[in-house]
PDB file of C-alpha atoms in Angstrom:
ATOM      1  CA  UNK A   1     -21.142 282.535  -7.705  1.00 47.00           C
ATOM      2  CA  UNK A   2     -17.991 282.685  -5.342  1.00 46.00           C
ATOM      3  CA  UNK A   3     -14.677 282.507  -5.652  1.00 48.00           C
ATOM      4  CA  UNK A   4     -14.344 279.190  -3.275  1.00 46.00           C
ATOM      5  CA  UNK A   5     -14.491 276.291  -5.580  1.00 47.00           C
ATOM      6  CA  UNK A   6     -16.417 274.116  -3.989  1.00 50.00           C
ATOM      7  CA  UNK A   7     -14.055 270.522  -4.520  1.00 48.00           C
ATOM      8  CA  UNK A   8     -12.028 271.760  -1.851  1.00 43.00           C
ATOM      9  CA  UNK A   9     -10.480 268.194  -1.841  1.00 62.00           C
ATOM     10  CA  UNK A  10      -9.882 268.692  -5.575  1.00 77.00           C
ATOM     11  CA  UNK A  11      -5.763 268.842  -6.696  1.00 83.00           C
ATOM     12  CA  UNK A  12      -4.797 272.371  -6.328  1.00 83.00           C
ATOM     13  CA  UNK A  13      -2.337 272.921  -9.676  1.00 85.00           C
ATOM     14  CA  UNK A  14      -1.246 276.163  -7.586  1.00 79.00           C
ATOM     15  CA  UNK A  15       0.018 273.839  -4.349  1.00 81.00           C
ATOM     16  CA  UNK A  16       3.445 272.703  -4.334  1.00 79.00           C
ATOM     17  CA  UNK A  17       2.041 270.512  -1.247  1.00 81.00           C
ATOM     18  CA  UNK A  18       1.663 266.810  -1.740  1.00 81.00           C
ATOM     19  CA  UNK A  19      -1.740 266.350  -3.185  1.00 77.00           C
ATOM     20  CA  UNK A  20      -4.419 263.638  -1.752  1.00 78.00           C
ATOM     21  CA  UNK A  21      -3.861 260.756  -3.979  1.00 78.00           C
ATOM     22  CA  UNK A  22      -6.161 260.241  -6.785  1.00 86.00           C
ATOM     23  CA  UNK A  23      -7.229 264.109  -6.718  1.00 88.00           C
ATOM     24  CA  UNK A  24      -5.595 265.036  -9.968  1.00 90.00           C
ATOM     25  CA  UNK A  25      -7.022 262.210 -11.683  1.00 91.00           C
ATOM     26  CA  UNK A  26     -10.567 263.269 -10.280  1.00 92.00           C
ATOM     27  CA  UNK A  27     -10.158 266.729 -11.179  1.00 94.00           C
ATOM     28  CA  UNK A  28      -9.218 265.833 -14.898  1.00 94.00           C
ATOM     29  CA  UNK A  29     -12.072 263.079 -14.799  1.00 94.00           C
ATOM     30  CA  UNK A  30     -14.566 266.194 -13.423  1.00 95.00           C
ATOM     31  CA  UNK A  31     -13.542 268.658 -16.716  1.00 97.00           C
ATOM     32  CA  UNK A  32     -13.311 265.799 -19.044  1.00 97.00           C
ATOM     33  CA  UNK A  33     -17.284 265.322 -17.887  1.00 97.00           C
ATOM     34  CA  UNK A  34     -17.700 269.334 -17.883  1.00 98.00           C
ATOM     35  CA  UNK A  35     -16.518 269.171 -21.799  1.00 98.00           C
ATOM     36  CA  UNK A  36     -19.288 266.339 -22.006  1.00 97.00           C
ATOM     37  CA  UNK A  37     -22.095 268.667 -20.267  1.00 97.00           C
ATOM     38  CA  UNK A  38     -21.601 271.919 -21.840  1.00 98.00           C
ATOM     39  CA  UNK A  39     -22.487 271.307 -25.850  1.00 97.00           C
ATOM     40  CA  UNK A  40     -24.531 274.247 -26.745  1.00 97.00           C
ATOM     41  CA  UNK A  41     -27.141 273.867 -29.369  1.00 97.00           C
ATOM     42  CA  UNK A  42     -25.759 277.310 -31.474  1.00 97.00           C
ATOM     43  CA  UNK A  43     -23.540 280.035 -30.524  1.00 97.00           C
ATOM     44  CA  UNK A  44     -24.266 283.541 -32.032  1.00 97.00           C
ATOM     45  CA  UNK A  45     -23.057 286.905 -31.160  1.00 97.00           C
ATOM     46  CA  UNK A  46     -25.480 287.506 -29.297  1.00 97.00           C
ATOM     47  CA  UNK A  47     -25.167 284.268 -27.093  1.00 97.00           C
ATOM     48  CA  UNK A  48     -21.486 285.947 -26.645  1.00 98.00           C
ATOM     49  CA  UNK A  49     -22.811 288.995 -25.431  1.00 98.00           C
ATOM     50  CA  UNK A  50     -25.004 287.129 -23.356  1.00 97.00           C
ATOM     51  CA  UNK A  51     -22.199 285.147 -21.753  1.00 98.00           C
ATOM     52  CA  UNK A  52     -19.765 287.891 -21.246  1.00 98.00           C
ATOM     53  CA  UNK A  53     -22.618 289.825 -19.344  1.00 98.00           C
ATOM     54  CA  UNK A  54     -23.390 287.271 -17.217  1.00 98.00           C
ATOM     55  CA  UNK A  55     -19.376 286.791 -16.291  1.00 98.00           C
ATOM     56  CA  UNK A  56     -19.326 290.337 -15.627  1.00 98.00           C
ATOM     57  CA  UNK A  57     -22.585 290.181 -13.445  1.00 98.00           C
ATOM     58  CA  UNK A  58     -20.976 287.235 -11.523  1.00 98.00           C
ATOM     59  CA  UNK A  59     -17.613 289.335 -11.199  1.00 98.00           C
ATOM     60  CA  UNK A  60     -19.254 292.291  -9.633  1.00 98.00           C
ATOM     61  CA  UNK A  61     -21.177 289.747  -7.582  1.00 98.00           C
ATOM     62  CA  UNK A  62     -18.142 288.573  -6.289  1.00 97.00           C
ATOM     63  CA  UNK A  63     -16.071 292.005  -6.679  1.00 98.00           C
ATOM     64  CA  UNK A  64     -13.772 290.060  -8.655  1.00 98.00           C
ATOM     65  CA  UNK A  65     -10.892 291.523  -9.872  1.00 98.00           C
ATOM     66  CA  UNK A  66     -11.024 289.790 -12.923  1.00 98.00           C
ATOM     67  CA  UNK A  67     -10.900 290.142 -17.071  1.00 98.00           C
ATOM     68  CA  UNK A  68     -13.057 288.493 -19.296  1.00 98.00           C
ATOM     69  CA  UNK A  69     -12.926 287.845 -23.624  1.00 98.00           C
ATOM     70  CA  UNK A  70     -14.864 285.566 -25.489  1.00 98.00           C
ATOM     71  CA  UNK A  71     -13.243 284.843 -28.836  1.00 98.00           C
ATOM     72  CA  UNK A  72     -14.178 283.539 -32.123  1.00 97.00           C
ATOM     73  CA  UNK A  73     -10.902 282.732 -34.531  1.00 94.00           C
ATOM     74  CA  UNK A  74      -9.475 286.194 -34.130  1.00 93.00           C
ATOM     75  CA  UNK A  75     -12.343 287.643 -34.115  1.00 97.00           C
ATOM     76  CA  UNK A  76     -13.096 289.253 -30.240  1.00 97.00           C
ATOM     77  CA  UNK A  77     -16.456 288.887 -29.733  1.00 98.00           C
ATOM     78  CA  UNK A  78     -16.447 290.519 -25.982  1.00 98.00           C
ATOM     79  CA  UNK A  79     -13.845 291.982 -23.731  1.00 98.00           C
ATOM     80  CA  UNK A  80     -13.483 293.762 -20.460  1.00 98.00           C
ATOM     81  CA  UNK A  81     -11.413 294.450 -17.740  1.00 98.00           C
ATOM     82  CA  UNK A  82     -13.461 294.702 -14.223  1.00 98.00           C
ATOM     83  CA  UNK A  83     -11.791 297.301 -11.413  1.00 97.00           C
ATOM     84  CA  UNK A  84      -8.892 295.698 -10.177  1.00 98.00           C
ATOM     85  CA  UNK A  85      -8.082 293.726 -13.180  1.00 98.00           C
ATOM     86  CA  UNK A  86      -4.407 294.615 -13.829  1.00 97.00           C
ATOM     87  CA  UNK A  87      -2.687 294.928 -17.870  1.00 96.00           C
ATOM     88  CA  UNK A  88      -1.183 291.209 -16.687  1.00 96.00           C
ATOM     89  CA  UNK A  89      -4.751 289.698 -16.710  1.00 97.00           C
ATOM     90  CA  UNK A  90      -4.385 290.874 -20.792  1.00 96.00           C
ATOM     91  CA  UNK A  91      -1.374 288.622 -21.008  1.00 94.00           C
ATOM     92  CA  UNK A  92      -2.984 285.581 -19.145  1.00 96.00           C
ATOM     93  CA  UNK A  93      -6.411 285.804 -21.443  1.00 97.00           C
ATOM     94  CA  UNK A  94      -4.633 285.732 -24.273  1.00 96.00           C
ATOM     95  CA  UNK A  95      -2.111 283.546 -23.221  1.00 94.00           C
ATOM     96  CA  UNK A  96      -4.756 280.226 -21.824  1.00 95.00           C
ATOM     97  CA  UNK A  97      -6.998 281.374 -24.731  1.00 97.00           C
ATOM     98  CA  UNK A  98      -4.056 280.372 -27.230  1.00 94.00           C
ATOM     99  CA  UNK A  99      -4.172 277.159 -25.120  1.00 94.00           C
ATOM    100  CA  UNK A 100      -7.449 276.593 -25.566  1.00 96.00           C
ATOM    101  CA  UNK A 101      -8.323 276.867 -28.918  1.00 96.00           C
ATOM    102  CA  UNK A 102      -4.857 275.329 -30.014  1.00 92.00           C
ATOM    103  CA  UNK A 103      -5.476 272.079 -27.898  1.00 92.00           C
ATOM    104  CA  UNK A 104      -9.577 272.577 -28.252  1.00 97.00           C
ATOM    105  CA  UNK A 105      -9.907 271.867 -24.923  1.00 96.00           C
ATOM    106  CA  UNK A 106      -9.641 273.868 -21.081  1.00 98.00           C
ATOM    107  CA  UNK A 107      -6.320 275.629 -20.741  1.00 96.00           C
ATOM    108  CA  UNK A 108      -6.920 273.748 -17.055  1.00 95.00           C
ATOM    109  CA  UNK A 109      -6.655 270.606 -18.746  1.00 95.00           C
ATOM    110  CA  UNK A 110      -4.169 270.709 -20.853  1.00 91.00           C
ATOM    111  CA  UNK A 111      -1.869 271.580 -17.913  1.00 89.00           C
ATOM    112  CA  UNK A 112      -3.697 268.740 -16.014  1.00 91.00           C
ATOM    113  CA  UNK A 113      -2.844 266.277 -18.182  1.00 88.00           C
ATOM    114  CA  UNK A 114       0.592 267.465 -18.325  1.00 83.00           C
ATOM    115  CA  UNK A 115       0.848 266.390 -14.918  1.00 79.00           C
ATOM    116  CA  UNK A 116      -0.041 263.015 -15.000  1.00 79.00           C
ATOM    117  CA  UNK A 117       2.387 262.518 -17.427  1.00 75.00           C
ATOM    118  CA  UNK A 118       5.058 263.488 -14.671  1.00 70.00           C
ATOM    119  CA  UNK A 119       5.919 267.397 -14.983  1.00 67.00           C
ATOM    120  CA  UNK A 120       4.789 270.467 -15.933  1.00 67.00           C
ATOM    121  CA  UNK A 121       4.485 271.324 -19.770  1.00 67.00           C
ATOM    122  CA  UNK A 122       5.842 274.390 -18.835  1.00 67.00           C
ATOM    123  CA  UNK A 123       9.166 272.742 -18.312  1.00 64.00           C
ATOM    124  CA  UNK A 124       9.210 271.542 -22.020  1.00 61.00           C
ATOM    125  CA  UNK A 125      11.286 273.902 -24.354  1.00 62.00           C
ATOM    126  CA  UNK A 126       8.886 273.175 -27.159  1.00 64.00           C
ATOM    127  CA  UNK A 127       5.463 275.050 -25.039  1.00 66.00           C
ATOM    128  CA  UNK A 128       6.309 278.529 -25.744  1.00 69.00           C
ATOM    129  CA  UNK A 129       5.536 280.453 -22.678  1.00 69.00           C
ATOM    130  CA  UNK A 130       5.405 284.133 -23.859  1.00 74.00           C
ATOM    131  CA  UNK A 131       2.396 283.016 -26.168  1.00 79.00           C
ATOM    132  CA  UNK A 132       0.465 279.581 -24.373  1.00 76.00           C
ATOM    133  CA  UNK A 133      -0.712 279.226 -20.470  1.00 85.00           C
ATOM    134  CA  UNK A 134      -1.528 276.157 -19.340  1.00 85.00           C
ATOM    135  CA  UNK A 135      -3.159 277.244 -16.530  1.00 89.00           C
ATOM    136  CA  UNK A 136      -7.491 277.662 -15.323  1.00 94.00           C
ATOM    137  CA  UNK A 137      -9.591 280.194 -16.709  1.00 97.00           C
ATOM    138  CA  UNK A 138     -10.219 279.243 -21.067  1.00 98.00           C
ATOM    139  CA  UNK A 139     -12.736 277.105 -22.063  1.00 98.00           C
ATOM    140  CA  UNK A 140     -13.597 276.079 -25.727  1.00 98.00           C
ATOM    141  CA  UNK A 141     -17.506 277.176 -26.294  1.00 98.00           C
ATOM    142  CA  UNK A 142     -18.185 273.894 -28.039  1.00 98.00           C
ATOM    143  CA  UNK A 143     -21.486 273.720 -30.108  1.00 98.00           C
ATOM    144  CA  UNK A 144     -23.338 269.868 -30.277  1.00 96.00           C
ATOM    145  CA  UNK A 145     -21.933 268.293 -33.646  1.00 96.00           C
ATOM    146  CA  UNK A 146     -19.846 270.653 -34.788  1.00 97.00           C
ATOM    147  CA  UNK A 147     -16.744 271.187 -31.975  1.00 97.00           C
ATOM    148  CA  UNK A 148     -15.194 273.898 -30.713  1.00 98.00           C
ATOM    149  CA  UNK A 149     -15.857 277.208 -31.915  1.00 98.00           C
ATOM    150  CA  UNK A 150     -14.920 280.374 -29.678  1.00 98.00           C
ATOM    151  CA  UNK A 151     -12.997 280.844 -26.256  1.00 98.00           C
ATOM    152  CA  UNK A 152     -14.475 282.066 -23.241  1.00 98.00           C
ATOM    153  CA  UNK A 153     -11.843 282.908 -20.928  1.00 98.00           C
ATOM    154  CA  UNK A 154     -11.117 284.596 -17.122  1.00 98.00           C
ATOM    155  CA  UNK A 155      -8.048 286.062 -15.996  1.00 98.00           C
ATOM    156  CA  UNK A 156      -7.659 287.507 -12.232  1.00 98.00           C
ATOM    157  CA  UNK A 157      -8.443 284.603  -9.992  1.00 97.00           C
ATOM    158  CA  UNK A 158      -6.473 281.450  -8.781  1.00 95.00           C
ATOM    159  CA  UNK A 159      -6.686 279.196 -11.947  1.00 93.00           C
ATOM    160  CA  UNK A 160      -8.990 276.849 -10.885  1.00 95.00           C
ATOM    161  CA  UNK A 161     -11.367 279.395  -9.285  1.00 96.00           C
ATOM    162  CA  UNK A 162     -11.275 281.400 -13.006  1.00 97.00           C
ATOM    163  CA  UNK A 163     -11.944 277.793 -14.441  1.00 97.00           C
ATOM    164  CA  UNK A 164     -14.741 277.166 -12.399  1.00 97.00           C
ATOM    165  CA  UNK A 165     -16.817 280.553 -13.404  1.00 98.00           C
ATOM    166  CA  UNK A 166     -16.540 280.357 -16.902  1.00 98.00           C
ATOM    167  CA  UNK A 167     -17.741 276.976 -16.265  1.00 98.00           C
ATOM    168  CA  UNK A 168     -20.827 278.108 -13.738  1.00 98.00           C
ATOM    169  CA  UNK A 169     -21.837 280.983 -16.933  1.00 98.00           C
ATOM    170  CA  UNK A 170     -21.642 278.442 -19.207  1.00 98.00           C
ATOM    171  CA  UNK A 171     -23.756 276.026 -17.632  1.00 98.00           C
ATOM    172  CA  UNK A 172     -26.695 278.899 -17.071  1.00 97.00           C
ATOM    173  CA  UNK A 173     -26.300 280.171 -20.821  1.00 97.00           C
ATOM    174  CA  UNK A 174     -27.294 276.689 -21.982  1.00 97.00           C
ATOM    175  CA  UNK A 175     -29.766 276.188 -19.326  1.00 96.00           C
ATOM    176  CA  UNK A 176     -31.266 279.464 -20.755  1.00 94.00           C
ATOM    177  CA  UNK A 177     -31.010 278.600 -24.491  1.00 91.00           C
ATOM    178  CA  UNK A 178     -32.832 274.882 -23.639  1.00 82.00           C
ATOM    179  CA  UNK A 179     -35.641 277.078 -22.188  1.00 74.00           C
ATOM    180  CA  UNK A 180     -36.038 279.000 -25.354  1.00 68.00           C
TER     181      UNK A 180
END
């Protein structure tokens, strides 16, 4: 896995440049199909320890300096901190994990969607900053029939680069569990 998403003509949420037309609307379109893709059959503890293990083989892969929880209610099922991870990453997980399993879907999306709608929902008094982040790196762990039922989230990397390996471990976790 590397850092480099590769939809480099993707919108970049991080850009104050003007964006190629149509690119936020494709980017939303590609984790609206993402949600679609990545229905697990189960999730157990041990498919949390499984997940978190492969994030953390992907960030020392990559030497990212990154952070990594997978959640259940409020119930941690896996944490670390990788080297260079700094105390802010702790902020940011929790932070786009509250995001996530508020709105039940990618912190990246609901700050996506925010977008379209002309702004930032940053820039709303009602989203609460010190507690939400609408910004890459949670993504619901959503189980086939039932919803959403934990958090898997990355903190240390440009948003959508965070996004994008939680979604690369979750797509080999349920390749693995359809091979079982």
């Amino acid at each position: 896995m590397t850092a480099n998403s590769p939809h480099v003509t993707e919108f970049d949420p991080d850009s104050d440049d003007i964006q190629p037309e149509g690119s936020l609307q494709a980017l939303i379109a590609r984790i609206e199909g993402e949600i679609r893709e990545l229905q697990l059959p189960g999730f157990s503890m041990d498919d949390a320890l499984n997940l978190g293990l492969l994030l953390v083989e992907f960030g020392k892969e990559g030497q990212f300096p990154i952070a990594i929880d997978i959640t259940k209610g409020e119930q941690v099922l896996f944490h670390v901190a990788l080297a260079g991870a700094t105390p802010d990453n702790e902020h940011w997980i929790r932070a786009k994990q509250r995001t996530a399993a508020r709105y039940e879907v990618p912190s990246l999306l609901v700050g996506l969607r925010a977008r379209v709608r002309g702004g930032r929902i940053e820039d709303h008094a009602w989203f609460d900053q010190s507690r939400y982040a609408a910004h890459g790196g949670s993504f619901p762990v959503y189980v086939a029939g039932v919803g959403a039922v934990a958090t898997v989230t990355v903190s240390g990397l440009p948003q959508v680069q965070d996004h994008d390996l939680v979604v690369q471990a979750l797509r080999e976790i349920r390749r693995s569990m359809k091979s079982e």
